[in-house]
Amino acid sequence: MQLTGAQFTQAAALAGNDLSTFPDFPAEIRAPIGTTFGVSAFQINFGSRAIKTAGDALDMLVAMNPAALKVEIADLRVGGMLIVDSGAFSDRNLRKAGFDENPLEDGSLDGYRVIEIDISRLTLEAVKDHGVSKKDGLRCKNMWALGLVYWMYERDRQPTTDWLTTKFASRPEIATSNIAALNAGHAYGETAEMPEGVARFHIRPAEIEPGLYRTVTGGEALSWGLVAGARLAGLKLFLGSYPITPASPILHILSHLKHHDVVTFQAEDEIAAVCSAIGASYAGSLGVTSSSGPGIALKGEAIGLAVGVELPLIIVNSQRAGPSTGLPTKTEQSDLFQAVYGRNGDCPIIVLATRSPSDCFDVAIEAVALSTKYMVPVLILTDGYIANAAEPWRIPDFDTREGFPVKFRTDPEGFHPFLRDPDTLARGWAIPGTPGLQHRIGGIEKDFDSGHISYEAKNHKRMTDARIGKVSGAARDIALQEVVVGPTSGKLAVVGWGSTFGPINGAVSDLLEEGVEVSQIHVRNIWPMPRNLGDLLRGFERVIVPEMNAGQLVKLLRSEFLVDAKGISKVTGQPFKIEEIKTAIRAEMES
Amino acid sequence: MNVVPAPEKLLPKDYATDQEVRWCPGCGDYAILKAMQKTMAEIEADPAKTVFVSGIGCSSRFPYYMETYGFHTIHGRAPAIATGIRLTNPELDVWVITGDGDGTSIGGNHLFHVLRRNVDLQVILFNNEIYGLTKGQASPTSRPGTKSPSTPDGSFDNPVNPSTFALGCGARFVARSIDTALKHLPVVFRRAHENVGASFVEVFQNCIVYNDDVFADFTDKKVAVDNQIFVEHGNPLIYGGEVKRGLRLRPGTVELESVVIGENDVTENDILIHDETNHTMATLLAAMPRPQFPVALGVLYCDPSESYDRVAQSQLDLTKKKKPDDSLNKLLRQGYTWTVQN
């Protein structure tokens, strides 16, 4: 189903629509088909206007079995179109999904425009001459449904046909059956008598800034951004990682980029993953480690080492719902405290948050620039939603981008490992192999003036101040906080971070059109925060902070700026809907 | 004609830092440090290309005293950090210094994986069978019955044998020595250095404060000759002072027995010849129980295979050859793209 969704996404993009997707799949590999926990769903919102989210209520739902219907029907708007594979509504499947009565017969779907088609039978019919088993034949039914939907939205089948031919090059009978099913679904739309009122939809291309586009997932954009950042810094990229959902795409993507000077190392555990990255940075590469919350927890001590020895390090957290194993495939943004505070000792690092799949590219480059300039770890907060979701991306011209090449320390004159640049407070990066700069570093406190081990009380204060000062000083390199939409001061600011950008932007834009005085502020630099953020917030009578957690940024804002910000929390493992944010804004306005 | 003067050969003392060494007086670590500095001079190590990486514990202070690059990291994780260093710069000669707590307890997993992967580096494990820096608790190598602050009635967990552990992990080089074996230690270190791949050296090291003389039953001068066997590839496994003993396979079994040469018709011809490429023999030698058997020292096992970092490098080179274009603009534009017109 995820592959089918990716094909439809591409078709929408090629038709010039703006779009946003939300792949929602179970944690289990090949979870039993027909059970409600095994439902793999793919949601796409596309259109001829700017698309901010994967959509609130569904206009059309394609349910391939009773379980999918049971799980997804609540999201279909009243009057929406429901296509069901009636061939999959057997007694057994109904029981598996927990239906006592067949919903196709008991009137419970009367509020929708239901199109019942025996897709299973029609698919088998379509593939019967292609020499595949019944089991393999039935697997083509997603393509049949896709063919029908392509007909409804006037989409071109050719790219999907090409894709199937390439994907199943070694099993041509699978390729031709899938293509036959796709064509049969399309022909069904063309020839069958559809119920009254069902017609083809013509979705015009959206008004989009001219340029060269592609679709991109967060995993791709982040990986490419890291490669780009390393290139701009003049460094080789090293990724030490351990498989974990939903962070693994970054390991997979970077593993295929050896020709871009990328070394990947699948370590024995999360700790070894971050430690190998620290070793790589120590030796002069850009060390990166990528994980999700539980893995980041394991890396805590090593991140502290990188802070103590003042080496560059990029840590990527693709957040998922917690605590503990939580909901591995469901999204949440509840690791903000962990990112900012989650280590022993006074252990400041820089924290950035990505707001959408394509935004990951620029955030990754900014992370590399800050980490190498200030010799400090930078943690990038992204989430499972961003990692897997796709959106169109206007491809930047990398060749015109200005670099920030690293200068390693090579001069032995007056050298010690903790000599600091007076402006940035960053220590010099002297890598093994440099003649005459032999030195020792470690997790024990160092003397500010000599770099040797020091247990001296006053020195510890001085070094603690230097580490904190270095990170807070990085705020000079951070863009001032801007208001995304709405007035720069006034009644109500809606402050968000991370992947809530889309729904907040959708909600605030809609309300502005209605004449409501409301503003959107979206924080990318979680730590240190933009220098003007406090003043900006104080310019609003009220501040609300919608977050997919129990209230983390809101507490940070309150403690840093003493503003009376109020949290709006959603922890269902699903992104906010635009309507939910609107409701929260209206409620705040009326209270 | 200009004659370029030969670079001055460095002496062992040139590998010592100006830092005051802070181990307890009489600690076995001093002797190991000296042996390492001697080894450095012998192999003419370039201080700028040599890196000592350690974890946490008494032994892990070692890098501070070596005039090379050094990284004193966190408890148990040195092998992982060293792996990152090797994968980044294959020109660096990397030595991991660890102890029985650091290496076989908190860092057991990393030791396992660095050995099985065969990353080209040397791991020197100082085994004193006790936690020193945390003030004397029993460690995974402590013998059953060890009384310590955390085991007042005696420890009762089954100890690990670091050398058999290393062999079980798939290490391709395993050797042993003793802190006070001033002549033998540099030989073992040099062999470890020569081996391409992960080399594991266990050094029996006396902790004078918390576990003094725990190895005295085979290291004490008076008993050493009858309780140690220095194994050498191609030589018979013979040891002993006045009474010459040897090791042979007990007939009809795959276990060793210690026999007296000249007794019961046993001659030197009956004694096993050490084959350092034989994994089974190495395992039998490393596992010999005391006091029925001597402690095997020297290179127990050396059977090199391709190192992890070399394969990583060759995969990288091959990919670069196949895909010489590293244009980032092209990477971003591969796959389906479309143009939006005005």
PDB file of C-alpha atoms in Angstrom, chain A residues 10 13-14 159 162 208-215 224 227-228 231 236 238 256-263 265-269 271-272 275-276 278-280 282-285 301-302 305 309 311 361 392-393 395-399 430-444 452-453 455, chain B residues 17-19 22 46-53 56 61 63-75 77 80-90 92 106 109-111 113-114 116-117 308 312-313 315-316 319-320 323-329 331-342:
ATOM      1  CA  GLN A  10       4.325  11.004  -8.087  1.00  0.00           C
ATOM      2  CA  ALA A  13       3.291  15.874  -8.610  1.00  0.00           C
ATOM      3  CA  LEU A  14       3.664  15.281 -12.343  1.00  0.00           C
ATOM      4  CA  PRO A 159       5.311   6.485 -15.116  1.00  0.00           C
ATOM      5  CA  ASP A 162       7.655   2.171 -16.271  1.00  0.00           C
ATOM      6  CA  ILE A 208       3.689  27.122  -7.717  1.00  0.00           C
ATOM      7  CA  GLU A 209       6.880  29.143  -7.957  1.00  0.00           C
ATOM      8  CA  PRO A 210       8.577  28.332 -11.272  1.00  0.00           C
ATOM      9  CA  GLY A 211      11.570  26.038 -11.182  1.00  0.00           C
ATOM     10  CA  LEU A 212      12.724  22.462 -11.238  1.00  0.00           C
ATOM     11  CA  TYR A 213      10.870  20.234  -8.785  1.00  0.00           C
ATOM     12  CA  ARG A 214      10.956  16.749  -7.316  1.00  0.00           C
ATOM     13  CA  THR A 215       9.182  15.045  -4.460  1.00  0.00           C
ATOM     14  CA  TRP A 224      21.378  15.003   1.305  1.00  0.00           C
ATOM     15  CA  VAL A 227      26.217  15.440   2.575  1.00  0.00           C
ATOM     16  CA  ALA A 228      25.866  19.016   1.344  1.00  0.00           C
ATOM     17  CA  ARG A 231      30.878  19.263   1.314  1.00  0.00           C
ATOM     18  CA  LYS A 236      34.241  13.745   4.690  1.00  0.00           C
ATOM     19  CA  PHE A 238      30.889   9.661   8.657  1.00  0.00           C
ATOM     20  CA  HIS A 256      24.374   4.393  -0.969  1.00  0.00           C
ATOM     21  CA  LEU A 257      26.421   7.584  -1.204  1.00  0.00           C
ATOM     22  CA  LYS A 258      29.976   6.285  -0.874  1.00  0.00           C
ATOM     23  CA  HIS A 259      30.906   8.168  -4.043  1.00  0.00           C
ATOM     24  CA  HIS A 260      30.087  11.379  -2.188  1.00  0.00           C
ATOM     25  CA  ASP A 261      32.780  10.676   0.422  1.00  0.00           C
ATOM     26  CA  VAL A 262      30.324   9.182   2.840  1.00  0.00           C
ATOM     27  CA  VAL A 263      31.400   6.398   5.197  1.00  0.00           C
ATOM     28  CA  PHE A 265      29.074   2.234   9.892  1.00  0.00           C
ATOM     29  CA  GLN A 266      26.268   0.066  11.230  1.00  0.00           C
ATOM     30  CA  ALA A 267      27.416  -0.243  14.811  1.00  0.00           C
ATOM     31  CA  GLU A 268      26.667  -2.938  17.387  1.00  0.00           C
ATOM     32  CA  ASP A 269      24.485  -0.596  19.419  1.00  0.00           C
ATOM     33  CA  ILE A 271      26.377   3.804  22.088  1.00  0.00           C
ATOM     34  CA  ALA A 272      28.928   2.414  19.650  1.00  0.00           C
ATOM     35  CA  CYS A 275      31.128   6.775  19.797  1.00  0.00           C
ATOM     36  CA  SER A 276      32.307   5.817  16.317  1.00  0.00           C
ATOM     37  CA  ILE A 278      32.967  10.943  17.852  1.00  0.00           C
ATOM     38  CA  GLY A 279      36.076   8.962  16.820  1.00  0.00           C
ATOM     39  CA  ALA A 280      35.503  10.090  13.245  1.00  0.00           C
ATOM     40  CA  TYR A 282      38.313  13.391  16.411  1.00  0.00           C
ATOM     41  CA  ALA A 283      40.165  12.097  13.347  1.00  0.00           C
ATOM     42  CA  GLY A 284      38.916  14.922  11.131  1.00  0.00           C
ATOM     43  CA  SER A 285      35.658  13.819   9.488  1.00  0.00           C
ATOM     44  CA  GLU A 301      26.889   9.933  28.014  1.00  0.00           C
ATOM     45  CA  ALA A 302      28.820  10.002  24.751  1.00  0.00           C
ATOM     46  CA  LEU A 305      31.984  13.454  26.003  1.00  0.00           C
ATOM     47  CA  VAL A 309      36.247  17.422  24.439  1.00  0.00           C
ATOM     48  CA  LEU A 311      34.337  18.194  18.932  1.00  0.00           C
ATOM     49  CA  PHE A 361      17.937  19.990   3.738  1.00  0.00           C
ATOM     50  CA  PRO A 392       7.291  18.697  -3.735  1.00  0.00           C
ATOM     51  CA  TRP A 393      10.617  20.460  -3.449  1.00  0.00           C
ATOM     52  CA  ILE A 395      15.540  21.831  -6.068  1.00  0.00           C
ATOM     53  CA  PRO A 396      18.158  24.373  -4.998  1.00  0.00           C
ATOM     54  CA  ASP A 397      21.260  25.098  -7.033  1.00  0.00           C
ATOM     55  CA  PHE A 398      23.968  23.709  -4.805  1.00  0.00           C
ATOM     56  CA  ASP A 399      26.832  24.980  -6.958  1.00  0.00           C
ATOM     57  CA  ALA A 430      43.843  19.597  15.763  1.00  0.00           C
ATOM     58  CA  ILE A 431      43.563  16.151  14.267  1.00  0.00           C
ATOM     59  CA  PRO A 432      45.829  13.122  14.767  1.00  0.00           C
ATOM     60  CA  GLY A 433      48.388  12.862  12.018  1.00  0.00           C
ATOM     61  CA  THR A 434      49.360  16.543  12.332  1.00  0.00           C
ATOM     62  CA  PRO A 435      53.097  16.729  13.118  1.00  0.00           C
ATOM     63  CA  GLY A 436      54.022  18.472  16.319  1.00  0.00           C
ATOM     64  CA  LEU A 437      50.495  18.774  17.721  1.00  0.00           C
ATOM     65  CA  GLN A 438      50.422  15.558  19.732  1.00  0.00           C
ATOM     66  CA  HIS A 439      48.095  16.076  22.668  1.00  0.00           C
ATOM     67  CA  ARG A 440      45.719  14.240  24.956  1.00  0.00           C
ATOM     68  CA  ILE A 441      42.049  14.970  25.455  1.00  0.00           C
ATOM     69  CA  GLY A 442      39.374  13.246  27.476  1.00  0.00           C
ATOM     70  CA  GLY A 443      36.241  13.504  29.538  1.00  0.00           C
ATOM     71  CA  ILE A 444      38.048  14.747  32.640  1.00  0.00           C
ATOM     72  CA  HIS A 452      45.961  19.421  30.912  1.00  0.00           C
ATOM     73  CA  ILE A 453      43.755  17.531  33.372  1.00  0.00           C
ATOM     74  CA  TYR A 455      40.553  19.223  39.248  1.00  0.00           C
TER      75      TYR A 455
ATOM     76  CA  THR B  17      54.912  13.085  28.315  1.00  0.00           C
ATOM     77  CA  ASP B  18      55.824  15.669  30.906  1.00  0.00           C
ATOM     78  CA  GLN B  19      52.765  14.712  32.942  1.00  0.00           C
ATOM     79  CA  ARG B  22      49.441   9.214  38.934  1.00  0.00           C
ATOM     80  CA  ASP B  46      55.716   8.273  14.383  1.00  0.00           C
ATOM     81  CA  PRO B  47      54.232  10.055  17.414  1.00  0.00           C
ATOM     82  CA  ALA B  48      52.071  12.188  15.135  1.00  0.00           C
ATOM     83  CA  LYS B  49      50.470   9.125  13.566  1.00  0.00           C
ATOM     84  CA  THR B  50      50.018   7.114  16.739  1.00  0.00           C
ATOM     85  CA  VAL B  51      46.833   7.309  18.791  1.00  0.00           C
ATOM     86  CA  PHE B  52      46.146   5.770  22.180  1.00  0.00           C
ATOM     87  CA  VAL B  53      42.443   5.468  22.986  1.00  0.00           C
ATOM     88  CA  ILE B  56      37.727   4.553  32.109  1.00  0.00           C
ATOM     89  CA  ARG B  61      44.889   6.962  32.233  1.00  0.00           C
ATOM     90  CA  PRO B  63      47.218   7.904  27.051  1.00  0.00           C
ATOM     91  CA  TYR B  64      48.076  10.913  29.234  1.00  0.00           C
ATOM     92  CA  TYR B  65      51.570   9.514  29.662  1.00  0.00           C
ATOM     93  CA  MET B  66      52.325   8.775  25.999  1.00  0.00           C
ATOM     94  CA  GLU B  67      53.763  11.565  23.858  1.00  0.00           C
ATOM     95  CA  THR B  68      51.479  10.659  20.964  1.00  0.00           C
ATOM     96  CA  TYR B  69      47.867  11.553  20.232  1.00  0.00           C
ATOM     97  CA  GLY B  70      45.611  10.321  23.002  1.00  0.00           C
ATOM     98  CA  PHE B  71      41.892  10.125  23.728  1.00  0.00           C
ATOM     99  CA  HIS B  72      40.683   9.210  27.203  1.00  0.00           C
ATOM    100  CA  THR B  73      37.039   8.481  26.490  1.00  0.00           C
ATOM    101  CA  ILE B  74      34.152   6.976  28.461  1.00  0.00           C
ATOM    102  CA  HIS B  75      33.705   3.708  30.269  1.00  0.00           C
ATOM    103  CA  ARG B  77      33.547   2.551  24.700  1.00  0.00           C
ATOM    104  CA  ALA B  80      33.909   1.987  19.242  1.00  0.00           C
ATOM    105  CA  ILE B  81      35.689   5.333  19.206  1.00  0.00           C
ATOM    106  CA  ALA B  82      38.833   3.672  17.877  1.00  0.00           C
ATOM    107  CA  THR B  83      36.776   2.091  15.090  1.00  0.00           C
ATOM    108  CA  GLY B  84      35.580   5.538  14.015  1.00  0.00           C
ATOM    109  CA  ILE B  85      39.162   6.780  14.011  1.00  0.00           C
ATOM    110  CA  ARG B  86      40.388   3.869  11.876  1.00  0.00           C
ATOM    111  CA  LEU B  87      37.527   4.227   9.413  1.00  0.00           C
ATOM    112  CA  THR B  88      38.343   7.912   9.050  1.00  0.00           C
ATOM    113  CA  ASN B  89      42.118   7.841   8.755  1.00  0.00           C
ATOM    114  CA  PRO B  90      43.693   4.468   7.922  1.00  0.00           C
ATOM    115  CA  LEU B  92      46.820   6.221  12.034  1.00  0.00           C
ATOM    116  CA  ILE B 106      30.715  -2.414  30.731  1.00  0.00           C
ATOM    117  CA  ASN B 109      29.895  -5.733  23.782  1.00  0.00           C
ATOM    118  CA  HIS B 110      32.268  -3.327  22.052  1.00  0.00           C
ATOM    119  CA  LEU B 111      35.262  -5.580  22.672  1.00  0.00           C
ATOM    120  CA  HIS B 113      32.450  -6.497  18.014  1.00  0.00           C
ATOM    121  CA  VAL B 114      35.792  -4.811  17.417  1.00  0.00           C
ATOM    122  CA  ARG B 116      34.918 -10.036  15.329  1.00  0.00           C
ATOM    123  CA  ARG B 117      35.013  -7.224  12.785  1.00  0.00           C
ATOM    124  CA  TYR B 308      37.326  -4.458   8.375  1.00  0.00           C
ATOM    125  CA  ALA B 312      35.530  -0.630   3.896  1.00  0.00           C
ATOM    126  CA  GLN B 313      38.175   1.386   2.078  1.00  0.00           C
ATOM    127  CA  GLN B 315      34.377  -0.746  -1.228  1.00  0.00           C
ATOM    128  CA  LEU B 316      34.666   3.025  -1.094  1.00  0.00           C
ATOM    129  CA  THR B 319      32.243   2.796  -5.750  1.00  0.00           C
ATOM    130  CA  LYS B 320      34.155   5.965  -6.539  1.00  0.00           C
ATOM    131  CA  LYS B 323      30.582   6.439 -10.049  1.00  0.00           C
ATOM    132  CA  PRO B 324      33.244   9.098 -10.546  1.00  0.00           C
ATOM    133  CA  ASP B 325      30.640  11.886 -10.642  1.00  0.00           C
ATOM    134  CA  ASP B 326      30.174  13.352  -7.187  1.00  0.00           C
ATOM    135  CA  SER B 327      28.169  16.373  -8.278  1.00  0.00           C
ATOM    136  CA  LEU B 328      25.671  17.178  -5.576  1.00  0.00           C
ATOM    137  CA  ASN B 329      23.458  19.011  -8.031  1.00  0.00           C
ATOM    138  CA  LEU B 331      22.341  13.801  -6.828  1.00  0.00           C
ATOM    139  CA  LEU B 332      19.511  16.193  -6.008  1.00  0.00           C
ATOM    140  CA  ARG B 333      18.159  15.929  -9.527  1.00  0.00           C
ATOM    141  CA  GLN B 334      18.167  12.182  -9.989  1.00  0.00           C
ATOM    142  CA  GLY B 335      14.837  10.398 -10.308  1.00  0.00           C
ATOM    143  CA  TYR B 336      11.600  12.072 -11.359  1.00  0.00           C
ATOM    144  CA  THR B 337      11.769  15.833 -11.685  1.00  0.00           C
ATOM    145  CA  TRP B 338       9.437  18.280 -13.364  1.00  0.00           C
ATOM    146  CA  THR B 339       9.596  21.889 -14.336  1.00  0.00           C
ATOM    147  CA  VAL B 340       7.010  24.437 -13.302  1.00  0.00           C
ATOM    148  CA  GLN B 341       6.759  27.242 -15.842  1.00  0.00           C
ATOM    149  CA  ASN B 342       5.706  30.801 -15.279  1.00  0.00           C
TER     150      ASN B 342
END
